[in-house]
Amino acid sequence: MKAGVFLKRFILLALGCVMGFGAWAMSPATVSEYELKAAYLYNFALFTTWPQDRMEEKDAPLVFCVFAQDEQAASIAGLQTRKIRDRGILVRQIEMPEDGRGCHVLFFGAKSTEAIPGILEIVRDTGTLTVTDVPDSIRKEAVISMAIENGRLAFDVNLLNARRARLILSSKLLKLARTAN
Amino acid sequence: MKINAGLLWLTPKAESSSLWRIDIVVTAAALLLAGIVLIAAEFVILRSSLLGELDVQMRIIGDNSGAALMFKDRAAADEILGTLQASPSVDVAILYTREGEMFAQYRRHDIDTSLAFLRPTQSQRATLTYVEYLRNVDVAGNPVGALYIRANMRQLYIQLLWYVGTTVLVVLTITVAAALLLRRMRRAVRHAEERVGYLAYYDTVTHLPNRHAFNECFEARLGESREQDQKLTLLFLDLDDFKVVNDTLGHHVGDVLLKVVAEKLSTCIRQGDTVYRVGGDEFAMILPNIDRENAVIVAEKFIRTLSQPLNIEGHTLYVSTSIGISMFPHDGADTATLLRNADAAMYSAKERGKNTFQYFSEEMHEKSSLRLALEGDLRLALEHREFEVHYQPIVALETGEVVAVEALLRWQHPAKGMIGPNIFIPLAETTGLIVPIGEWVLRQACTDAHAWHAQGHDVQVSVNLSGRQFREEPLIDTILTILLETGLDPSMLMLEITESVLMEHAEATVARLYRLKDKGIYLSIDDFGTGYSSMTYLKRFPVAKLKIDQSFIRDIPEDSEDVAITTATIQMAHGLKLRVVAEGIETKAQADFLRQRGCDMGQGYLFSRPVSFDALMEYLKANATRSQ
């Protein structure tokens, strides 16, 4: 009897998921794209190991930074309720490149282009996971860059940047990356 | 009821064979049981190792697919699940998202796709043909999905089948091997049992049934005879002088002789009758329901058969036998009495000059019980100082001077008075008591001789040595020790041995006699003329003196034959440079005749009967005065 209830719930869930996925795939510019990217951001953090000096305080939260004016800012702010290995997540909305100091994860989108070179200069070797979804050449400066491909969100990893940032990315993550070099 | 002693111990073969079969069945059952237990254990082990393997695989897959689930990377998830191809037992693997959606699946190529695999409710379910696992996929402690794996147990059963096959093969092999081994062991045991049975009932030298078999059979036959009121005759047969053969030619020849005798005896009997070997050189026969005349015929046949010379290991042997016969119910009512009486009759036959047979009589019983009583007394006589040594002077016939004395043993029985040596010496010989008695006589004689020698009487002492004493290994040492103890000059001692002793011990004797001679002890041959009287022997042995037996002296000078023998003996002895003594001289005519013929010395009642030590001392004193 219990199995029957479960079965019904499962079928409904499965149906819901398939329909949701279909909707997202048909209109990539919907809100769910931001949500998906935010979820990816969270996942990247999950497979990342920061250098010792960035994790000294035991229960200090991981700091996720995003430019206040970025379209992504709202969805990233939603991650604040999640946890990564017993650490909370603190989402900081930044305005100035100087605000980038102390970030564990830094996301920059197309809207924050002018501030990027400055902030990259600041966080280059401070152990910050830089993630972007910009399509132009500046994406080469980030550790991970996301892109839509065949209606699916894919990502590339720049190992050189990761090494420079003293970050260790899980091989599981690298395995899923479209390119990793 | 006929008892065959030879079959008493045989167990029926059928029983042994069924026992063997039971053993095999038990062995096979035990092995089979062990096999079943092993197979069950192997099943449990294989199954738990399969589950363990699956568990490990699930952990690996789950760990690896976490990221793919998180990034919704179906291609990566498919790839990860695809690695399960290497594991032939995994039929199906399905990855579910956190929300319960089927995210990726693996299905082995031969699995029917129409089978609906529904997400099970239990984390683990195992049936006899498959096992199912459902486990959460976690990343950093957070569940991101679930992994379902269903594995068949085909591989396990194939392995188990191999195992069963091997076990069955091993069980069969061991059973067959055990069967062969058991049969061989059983055969060996049966052989051993038969051998033991044979040894218990048969004599290995002659292959005749032994005393044990005889006793059982005789008891049974006696029972039958009693019931049917019939006669039962017992023949007791003893080889004469078998000991001589054994001692002179060795036990091997003795054994061969017994074997030949056994064969010869076996040819003399009727079909169905048996000869038993009941002792060293004793045989027995049971003759049911025959009368005296027929028993006599059988006994005579035995004696006749054995009186023919036997050629054994290059020796020509003349054996004779003495047979005693007792008969139920006339001579006894029970086994013990009949046996004892047959034995007494046999002894009587021996006393009558051997090579004959005797029926039992009451008189024999008395005699044999007398002998038994006397034997007991003889054992105590030495301890009770009932023996005494007397001496009979031996004089030089020419001068009448006493030159020697012969030591003679006397037994003063506390109840029966004086007992003659002709009665107790043979008894002492058969019982072996002659050895300590002879030693005592020698010591006493040497002590006494030392005494008269000290008083100036230059008189040698002659002591008889029996054949039995001669067989004792330390004889020479004993003699030398006694001489040392008593302080007697060895030249004052003369040892007398009979011809037969010399014959019996030939080679060894020569060496021993020379040892004695080297010590200065004189040797004399006693009772010359009664045995083989071989000249060759006389030449070979270091003998100084020869004593002519009194049987030749008794009738001289009247009996011309004795005269001839005596004369010839004296001449022969002188020719060999031996001195001659004649014993048993009772008349002056005998003494005169012997002196004329050159006989050196004489001994007998004419000169003196055997006297005590004290009387001898008187005699010597008187004799010394007379000679002067």
CSV table of C-alpha atoms in Angstrom, one decimal, chain A residues 2-3 6-7 10 13-14 17-18 21 36 39-40 42-44 46-47 82-85 152-153 155 172-173 175-177, chain B residues 63-64 66-74 76-77 79-80 96-102 118-121 139-140 142 144:
chain,number,residue,atom,x,y,z
A,2,LYS,CA,2.9,2.2,0.9
A,3,ALA,CA,4.5,1.3,-2.3
A,6,PHE,CA,5.1,6.1,-3.4
A,7,LEU,CA,4.6,5.0,-6.9
A,10,PHE,CA,7.0,9.2,-8.1
A,13,LEU,CA,7.3,14.0,-9.7
A,14,ALA,CA,8.8,12.4,-12.8
A,17,CYS,CA,10.5,17.2,-13.8
A,18,VAL,CA,10.3,16.2,-17.4
A,21,PHE,CA,13.0,20.5,-18.1
A,36,LEU,CA,20.2,27.0,-13.0
A,39,ALA,CA,22.7,26.1,-8.8
A,40,TYR,CA,25.7,25.5,-10.9
A,42,TYR,CA,26.7,26.2,-5.8
A,43,ASN,CA,27.8,22.9,-7.4
A,44,PHE,CA,31.1,24.3,-8.5
A,46,LEU,CA,30.9,22.0,-3.8
A,47,PHE,CA,33.7,20.4,-5.9
A,82,ARG,CA,22.2,26.5,1.5
A,83,LYS,CA,25.3,24.9,3.2
A,84,ILE,CA,28.5,23.6,1.9
A,85,ARG,CA,30.2,21.0,4.2
A,152,ARG,CA,22.1,22.7,-22.3
A,153,LEU,CA,24.2,24.6,-19.8
A,155,PHE,CA,31.0,24.8,-18.7
A,172,LYS,CA,34.6,14.7,-11.0
A,173,LEU,CA,33.9,18.3,-12.0
A,175,LYS,CA,35.3,15.2,-16.1
A,176,LEU,CA,31.9,16.9,-16.7
A,177,ALA,CA,33.5,20.0,-18.1
B,63,ASP,CA,30.5,8.5,-5.7
B,64,ASN,CA,31.4,9.0,-9.3
B,66,GLY,CA,27.2,12.5,-7.9
B,67,ALA,CA,28.7,15.3,-9.9
B,68,ALA,CA,26.9,14.1,-13.1
B,69,LEU,CA,23.6,14.2,-11.2
B,70,MET,CA,24.3,17.7,-10.0
B,71,PHE,CA,25.2,19.0,-13.3
B,72,LYS,CA,22.5,17.0,-15.0
B,73,ASP,CA,25.1,15.5,-17.3
B,74,ARG,CA,23.3,12.4,-18.6
B,76,ALA,CA,28.6,11.4,-18.1
B,77,ALA,CA,26.1,9.4,-16.0
B,79,GLU,CA,29.3,6.6,-19.2
B,80,ILE,CA,29.7,5.9,-15.5
B,96,TYR,CA,17.5,8.7,-10.0
B,97,THR,CA,17.6,12.4,-9.4
B,98,ARG,CA,16.9,13.8,-6.0
B,99,GLU,CA,13.3,14.3,-7.1
B,100,GLY,CA,12.9,10.6,-8.1
B,101,GLU,CA,13.2,11.1,-11.8
B,102,MET,CA,15.0,8.4,-13.7
B,118,LEU,CA,10.3,0.1,-10.6
B,119,ARG,CA,12.1,1.9,-7.9
B,120,PRO,CA,11.9,-0.6,-4.9
B,121,THR,CA,10.9,0.5,-1.5
B,139,VAL,CA,27.8,14.8,-2.5
B,140,ALA,CA,29.4,16.4,0.5
B,142,ASN,CA,23.9,16.0,0.8
B,144,VAL,CA,21.7,14.4,-4.8
